[in-house]
Coordinates of C-alpha atoms in Angstrom, one line a residue:
M25 CA 72.5 18.6 51.2
A26 CA 70.6 18.3 47.9
A27 CA 67.8 15.8 47.7
A28 CA 66.4 13.9 44.8
G29 CA 63.7 16.6 44.4
G30 CA 66.2 19.2 43.2
G31 CA 67.4 20.3 46.6
R32 CA 65.6 21.0 49.9
W33 CA 64.1 24.3 50.8
Y34 CA 63.7 23.1 54.3
R35 CA 62.9 19.8 56.0
G36 CA 59.8 18.4 54.5
M37 CA 59.5 20.6 51.3
S38 CA 61.6 20.3 48.2
T39 CA 62.4 23.2 45.9
D40 CA 60.2 21.6 43.2
N41 CA 57.3 21.7 45.7
V42 CA 58.1 25.4 46.4
K43 CA 57.9 26.1 42.7
G44 CA 54.6 24.3 42.4
L45 CA 53.3 26.1 45.4
V46 CA 54.1 29.5 44.1
L47 CA 52.6 28.6 40.7
A48 CA 49.4 27.2 42.3
L49 CA 49.1 30.4 44.5
S50 CA 49.6 32.6 41.5
S51 CA 47.0 30.6 39.6
S52 CA 44.4 31.1 42.4
L53 CA 45.2 34.8 42.5
F54 CA 44.8 35.3 38.7
I55 CA 41.7 33.1 38.4
G56 CA 40.0 34.6 41.5
A57 CA 40.7 38.2 40.2
S58 CA 39.5 37.2 36.7
F59 CA 36.0 36.4 38.1
I60 CA 35.7 40.0 39.4
I61 CA 37.1 41.6 36.3
K62 CA 34.8 39.7 34.1
K63 CA 31.8 40.5 36.3
K64 CA 32.6 44.2 36.1
G65 CA 33.0 43.9 32.3
L66 CA 29.6 42.2 32.1
K67 CA 28.0 44.9 34.2
K68 CA 29.6 47.6 32.1
A69 CA 28.6 45.9 28.8
A70 CA 25.0 45.5 30.0
S71 CA 24.7 49.1 31.0
S72 CA 26.1 50.4 27.8
S73 CA 24.4 47.9 25.4
S74 CA 21.6 49.4 23.3
S75 CA 19.9 46.1 23.1
G76 CA 19.8 45.8 26.9
V77 CA 20.2 42.0 26.7
R78 CA 22.4 40.6 29.5
A79 CA 24.8 37.7 29.1
G80 CA 22.7 35.6 31.4
V81 CA 19.8 35.6 29.0
G82 CA 21.6 35.2 25.8
G83 CA 23.2 38.5 25.1
Y84 CA 26.8 38.8 23.7
S85 CA 27.5 42.5 24.0
Y86 CA 30.2 41.7 26.5
L87 CA 32.4 40.5 23.7
Y88 CA 32.9 44.1 22.7
E89 CA 33.9 45.1 26.2
P90 CA 37.7 45.3 26.7
L91 CA 37.4 44.9 30.4
W92 CA 35.7 41.5 29.9
W93 CA 38.6 40.4 27.7
V94 CA 41.1 41.5 30.4
G95 CA 39.3 39.2 32.8
M96 CA 39.4 36.4 30.3
I97 CA 43.1 36.8 29.6
T98 CA 43.7 36.9 33.4
M99 CA 41.9 33.6 33.7
V100 CA 44.0 32.0 30.9
V101 CA 47.2 33.2 32.6
G102 CA 45.9 31.6 35.8
E103 CA 45.1 28.3 34.1
V104 CA 48.5 28.2 32.5
A105 CA 50.1 28.7 35.9
N106 CA 48.0 25.9 37.3
F107 CA 49.0 23.6 34.4
V108 CA 52.7 24.3 35.0
A109 CA 52.3 23.8 38.7
Y110 CA 51.5 20.1 38.1
A111 CA 54.9 19.6 36.5
F112 CA 56.7 20.6 39.7
A113 CA 54.5 19.5 42.6
P114 CA 52.2 16.5 43.3
A115 CA 48.5 16.8 42.7
I116 CA 47.8 16.3 46.4
L117 CA 49.5 19.7 46.9
V118 CA 48.3 21.6 43.8
T119 CA 44.6 20.6 43.5
P120 CA 43.3 21.5 46.9
L121 CA 44.8 25.0 46.6
G122 CA 42.2 25.8 43.9
S123 CA 39.9 26.7 46.8
L124 CA 42.0 29.9 47.4
S125 CA 40.6 31.4 44.1
I126 CA 37.1 31.3 45.8
I127 CA 38.5 33.3 48.8
I128 CA 40.2 35.8 46.5
S129 CA 36.9 36.2 44.5
A130 CA 34.9 36.7 47.7
V131 CA 37.3 39.3 49.2
L132 CA 37.6 41.2 45.9
A133 CA 33.8 41.1 45.4
H134 CA 33.4 42.6 48.9
V135 CA 35.9 45.4 48.2
M136 CA 35.3 46.1 44.5
L137 CA 31.7 45.1 43.9
R138 CA 30.3 46.0 47.3
E139 CA 28.9 42.4 47.6
K140 CA 28.6 41.7 51.3
L141 CA 30.7 39.0 52.8
H142 CA 28.8 37.3 55.5
I143 CA 30.5 36.5 58.8
F144 CA 30.3 32.8 58.1
G145 CA 31.8 33.5 54.7
I146 CA 34.8 35.0 56.5
L147 CA 35.0 31.9 58.7
G148 CA 35.0 29.8 55.5
C149 CA 37.9 31.9 54.1
V150 CA 39.8 31.3 57.4
L151 CA 39.2 27.5 57.2
C152 CA 40.3 27.3 53.6
V153 CA 43.6 29.1 54.5
V154 CA 44.2 26.9 57.5
G155 CA 43.5 23.7 55.5
S156 CA 45.7 24.8 52.6
T157 CA 48.5 25.7 55.0
T158 CA 48.3 22.3 56.6
I159 CA 48.5 20.5 53.3
V160 CA 51.4 22.7 52.1
L161 CA 53.4 22.0 55.2
H162 CA 52.9 18.2 54.9
A163 CA 52.8 17.6 51.2
P164 CA 55.0 14.8 49.9
P165 CA 58.0 15.7 47.7
E166 CA 57.6 15.4 43.9
R167 CA 58.6 12.1 42.4
Q168 CA 61.6 12.6 40.2
I169 CA 61.0 11.5 36.6
E170 CA 63.5 11.5 33.8
S171 CA 61.3 10.7 30.8
V172 CA 57.7 10.7 29.6
T173 CA 58.1 7.0 29.0
E174 CA 58.6 6.6 32.8
V175 CA 55.3 8.4 33.3
W176 CA 53.7 6.1 30.8
G177 CA 55.0 3.2 32.7
L178 CA 53.3 4.5 35.9
A179 CA 50.1 5.1 34.0
T180 CA 50.0 1.5 32.6
E181 CA 50.7 -0.3 35.9
P182 CA 47.9 -2.7 36.9
A183 CA 46.7 -0.6 39.8
F184 CA 46.2 2.6 37.8
M185 CA 44.8 0.7 34.8
C186 CA 42.2 -0.8 37.2
Y187 CA 41.3 2.7 38.4
V188 CA 40.9 4.0 34.8
T189 CA 38.8 0.9 33.9
V190 CA 36.5 1.6 36.9
V191 CA 36.3 5.3 35.9
L192 CA 35.4 4.5 32.3
A193 CA 32.8 2.0 33.4
L194 CA 31.2 4.4 35.8
V195 CA 31.2 7.2 33.3
A196 CA 29.6 5.0 30.7
V197 CA 26.9 4.0 33.1
L198 CA 26.2 7.6 34.1
V199 CA 26.2 8.9 30.5
F200 CA 24.1 6.2 28.9
K201 CA 21.8 5.1 31.7
F202 CA 21.5 7.8 34.4
V203 CA 21.9 11.1 32.4
P204 CA 18.7 10.5 30.2
L205 CA 16.7 9.6 33.3
Y206 CA 18.1 11.7 36.2
G207 CA 20.4 14.3 34.6
Q208 CA 17.8 17.1 35.0
T209 CA 16.8 16.1 38.6
H210 CA 19.9 14.8 40.4
V211 CA 23.0 17.0 40.6
M212 CA 25.3 14.0 41.3
V213 CA 24.8 12.6 37.8
Y214 CA 26.5 15.5 35.8
V215 CA 28.9 16.3 38.6
G216 CA 29.9 12.6 38.8
V217 CA 30.9 12.5 35.2
C218 CA 32.9 15.8 35.5
S219 CA 34.7 14.6 38.6
L220 CA 35.6 11.1 37.3
V221 CA 36.8 12.3 34.0
G222 CA 38.5 15.3 35.7
S223 CA 40.7 13.0 37.9
V224 CA 42.0 11.3 34.7
S225 CA 42.5 14.6 33.0
V226 CA 44.7 16.0 35.8
M227 CA 47.0 12.9 35.7
S228 CA 47.3 13.4 31.9
V229 CA 47.9 17.2 32.4
K230 CA 50.6 16.4 34.9
A231 CA 52.2 13.9 32.5
L232 CA 52.1 16.4 29.7
G233 CA 53.5 19.1 32.0
I234 CA 56.4 16.9 33.0
A235 CA 57.1 16.2 29.3
L236 CA 57.2 19.9 28.5
K237 CA 59.4 20.7 31.5
L238 CA 61.9 18.1 30.4
T239 CA 61.8 19.3 26.8
F240 CA 62.5 22.9 27.9
S241 CA 65.3 21.6 30.1
G242 CA 67.0 20.1 27.0
T243 CA 65.7 16.6 26.9
N244 CA 63.2 16.5 24.0
Q245 CA 60.1 14.5 24.9
L246 CA 58.1 15.5 21.8
V247 CA 59.7 12.7 19.8
Y248 CA 57.9 10.1 22.0
P249 CA 54.5 8.9 21.0
Q250 CA 53.5 8.8 24.7
T251 CA 53.7 12.6 24.8
W252 CA 51.1 12.9 22.1
A253 CA 49.0 10.2 23.6
F254 CA 48.8 12.2 26.8
T255 CA 48.0 15.3 24.8
T256 CA 45.0 13.5 23.1
I257 CA 43.8 12.3 26.5
V258 CA 44.0 15.8 28.0
I259 CA 42.0 17.3 25.1
T260 CA 39.3 14.6 25.2
C261 CA 38.9 14.6 29.0
I262 CA 38.7 18.4 29.2
I263 CA 36.1 18.7 26.5
T264 CA 34.0 16.0 28.2
Q265 CA 34.5 17.5 31.6
M266 CA 33.6 21.1 30.5
N267 CA 30.5 19.8 28.6
Y268 CA 29.0 18.1 31.6
L269 CA 30.1 20.8 34.1
N270 CA 28.3 23.4 31.9
K271 CA 25.2 21.1 31.9
A272 CA 25.3 20.9 35.7
L273 CA 25.7 24.7 36.1
D274 CA 23.0 25.4 33.6
T275 CA 20.5 23.0 35.4
F276 CA 21.3 23.4 39.1
N277 CA 22.2 26.3 41.4
T278 CA 25.9 27.2 41.5
A279 CA 25.8 27.2 45.3
V280 CA 24.9 23.5 45.1
V281 CA 27.1 22.4 42.2
S282 CA 30.3 24.1 43.2
P283 CA 31.0 22.5 46.6
I284 CA 29.9 19.1 45.5
Y285 CA 32.0 19.3 42.4
Y286 CA 35.0 20.6 44.3
T287 CA 34.7 17.8 46.9
M288 CA 34.4 15.0 44.4
F289 CA 36.9 16.3 41.8
T290 CA 39.6 17.0 44.4
S291 CA 39.0 13.7 46.3
L292 CA 39.2 11.6 43.1
T293 CA 42.2 13.5 41.8
I294 CA 44.1 12.9 45.1
L295 CA 43.1 9.2 44.9
A296 CA 44.3 9.0 41.3
S297 CA 47.6 10.6 42.1
V298 CA 48.1 8.3 45.1
I299 CA 47.6 5.3 42.9
M300 CA 49.6 6.5 39.8
F301 CA 52.4 8.4 41.4
K302 CA 52.4 6.6 44.7
D303 CA 52.5 9.9 46.7
W304 CA 51.9 8.3 50.0
D305 CA 54.7 5.8 49.6
R306 CA 57.1 8.6 50.5
Q307 CA 55.2 9.6 53.7
N308 CA 54.4 8.2 57.1
L309 CA 51.0 7.7 58.6
T310 CA 51.1 11.0 60.6
Q311 CA 51.7 13.1 57.5
I312 CA 48.9 11.3 55.6
V313 CA 46.4 11.8 58.3
T314 CA 47.4 15.5 58.7
E315 CA 46.9 16.1 55.0
M316 CA 43.5 14.5 55.1
C317 CA 42.6 16.7 58.1
G318 CA 43.7 19.8 56.1
F319 CA 41.6 18.6 53.1
V320 CA 38.5 18.2 55.3
T321 CA 39.1 21.7 56.7
I322 CA 39.2 23.1 53.2
L323 CA 36.0 21.3 52.3
S324 CA 34.3 22.8 55.3
G325 CA 35.5 26.3 54.4
T326 CA 34.4 25.9 50.8
F327 CA 30.9 24.7 51.9
L328 CA 30.5 27.7 54.2
L329 CA 31.6 30.2 51.5
H330 CA 29.1 28.8 49.0
K331 CA 26.3 28.5 51.5
T332 CA 26.6 32.1 52.7
K333 CA 27.7 34.1 49.7
D334 CA 24.1 34.9 48.7
M335 CA 22.6 35.3 52.3
A336 CA 22.7 39.1 52.4
A337 CA 21.3 39.5 48.9
D338 CA 18.5 37.0 49.5
G339 CA 17.6 38.4 52.9
L340 CA 18.7 35.3 54.7
S341 CA 21.2 36.8 57.1
N342 CA 18.9 36.4 60.1
S343 CA 17.4 33.1 59.0
P344 CA 17.9 30.2 61.5
S345 CA 18.5 27.7 58.6
F346 CA 20.5 27.7 55.4
R347 CA 18.0 27.5 52.5
L348 CA 19.2 26.7 49.0
P349 CA 19.1 29.8 46.8
T350 CA 16.9 29.3 43.7
S351 CA 18.8 31.5 41.3
T352 CA 22.2 32.8 40.2
A353 CA 24.3 30.3 38.3
S354 CA 27.1 30.6 35.8
R355 CA 29.5 28.7 33.7
S356 CA 33.1 28.5 34.8
F357 CA 36.4 27.4 33.2
K358 CA 37.7 26.1 36.5
Q359 CA 35.7 24.8 39.5
T360 CA 33.6 27.9 40.2
D361 CA 32.7 31.3 39.0
V362 CA 30.8 32.4 42.0
Y363 CA 30.2 36.0 40.9
S364 CA 29.1 35.6 37.3
E365 CA 25.9 36.9 35.8
G366 CA 22.9 34.9 37.1
I367 CA 20.2 33.1 35.2
P368 CA 17.1 31.5 36.7
L369 CA 17.6 27.8 37.6
R370 CA 15.7 25.0 39.0
S371 CA 14.7 25.0 42.6
S372 CA 15.5 22.4 45.2
E373 CA 12.4 20.5 44.0
S374 CA 14.5 19.4 41.1
F375 CA 16.3 16.9 43.4
R376 CA 13.2 14.7 43.5
S377 CA 13.1 11.6 41.4
P378 CA 11.0 11.8 38.2
H379 CA 7.5 10.3 38.5

């Protein structure tokens, strides 16, 4: 029996969800692998460069290294797959699966770069897999939409307009009041801007993805001004999001920024999707609670991975406590680039308020 979601693969998962799942998993695979390929390209460029200037301190010799470009192309392919995944599956399914790219990076780094994966890092990988599986098995079916104007109608409903208004107000306060005062000392300022804007960008990406999917299916959506409005919103949001994410990564340790950003970005994206696309209206309380438990499990795994990835290198393997590393940060196109070239960053003292 075919369901509204384009048929049922089995009870609880539509064929559209399966397509979105495959695309999201492919995205994580490509993006996770791209981190390692780029890292190897950076190392090769640094060793062969006559100037000896590494990327982390302003060198650009890696631009002449083919291996680095292979990594960049791999990342672009992953991001395209992630973009298309939103056209088929709800954000509550696609967004949390981004954590799998961290697992792939950690495993490949252990195998290819000989970077030790701590026992707690392995536990973090297992938690991410368990949490992701839980969400996949209980994700709601994708809402069936026939036109981009229908998506625009959902985006302009009072509930979502209130959410967007609150987001814009909070972003304005953070940018104009808190960034000048606390941007260099409190990680939540930059990350807050990224996460708030990012939740709106994902909704716009999903809308644009749906418009393109319908267009390729024979129903041209490019003639509607709403399609171009969503395109403008996507470009604006992504530029803003990447700007402040780079500021956060350049100011604070990646091991601090990444789990906080992943938690806030994913949580706000799920909230935005629930409000705009009413994902939970098609589920019962048991399914919703199970999804949230899966999400918390992923967050726990992500936290462990980021907390322990530098333990061996920093000589903290036998330490009774988890101390924050004081170096190694990088910029990332997605949530994290946990194995990029490191640059000295601020220590944990930077979390204090300015005097």
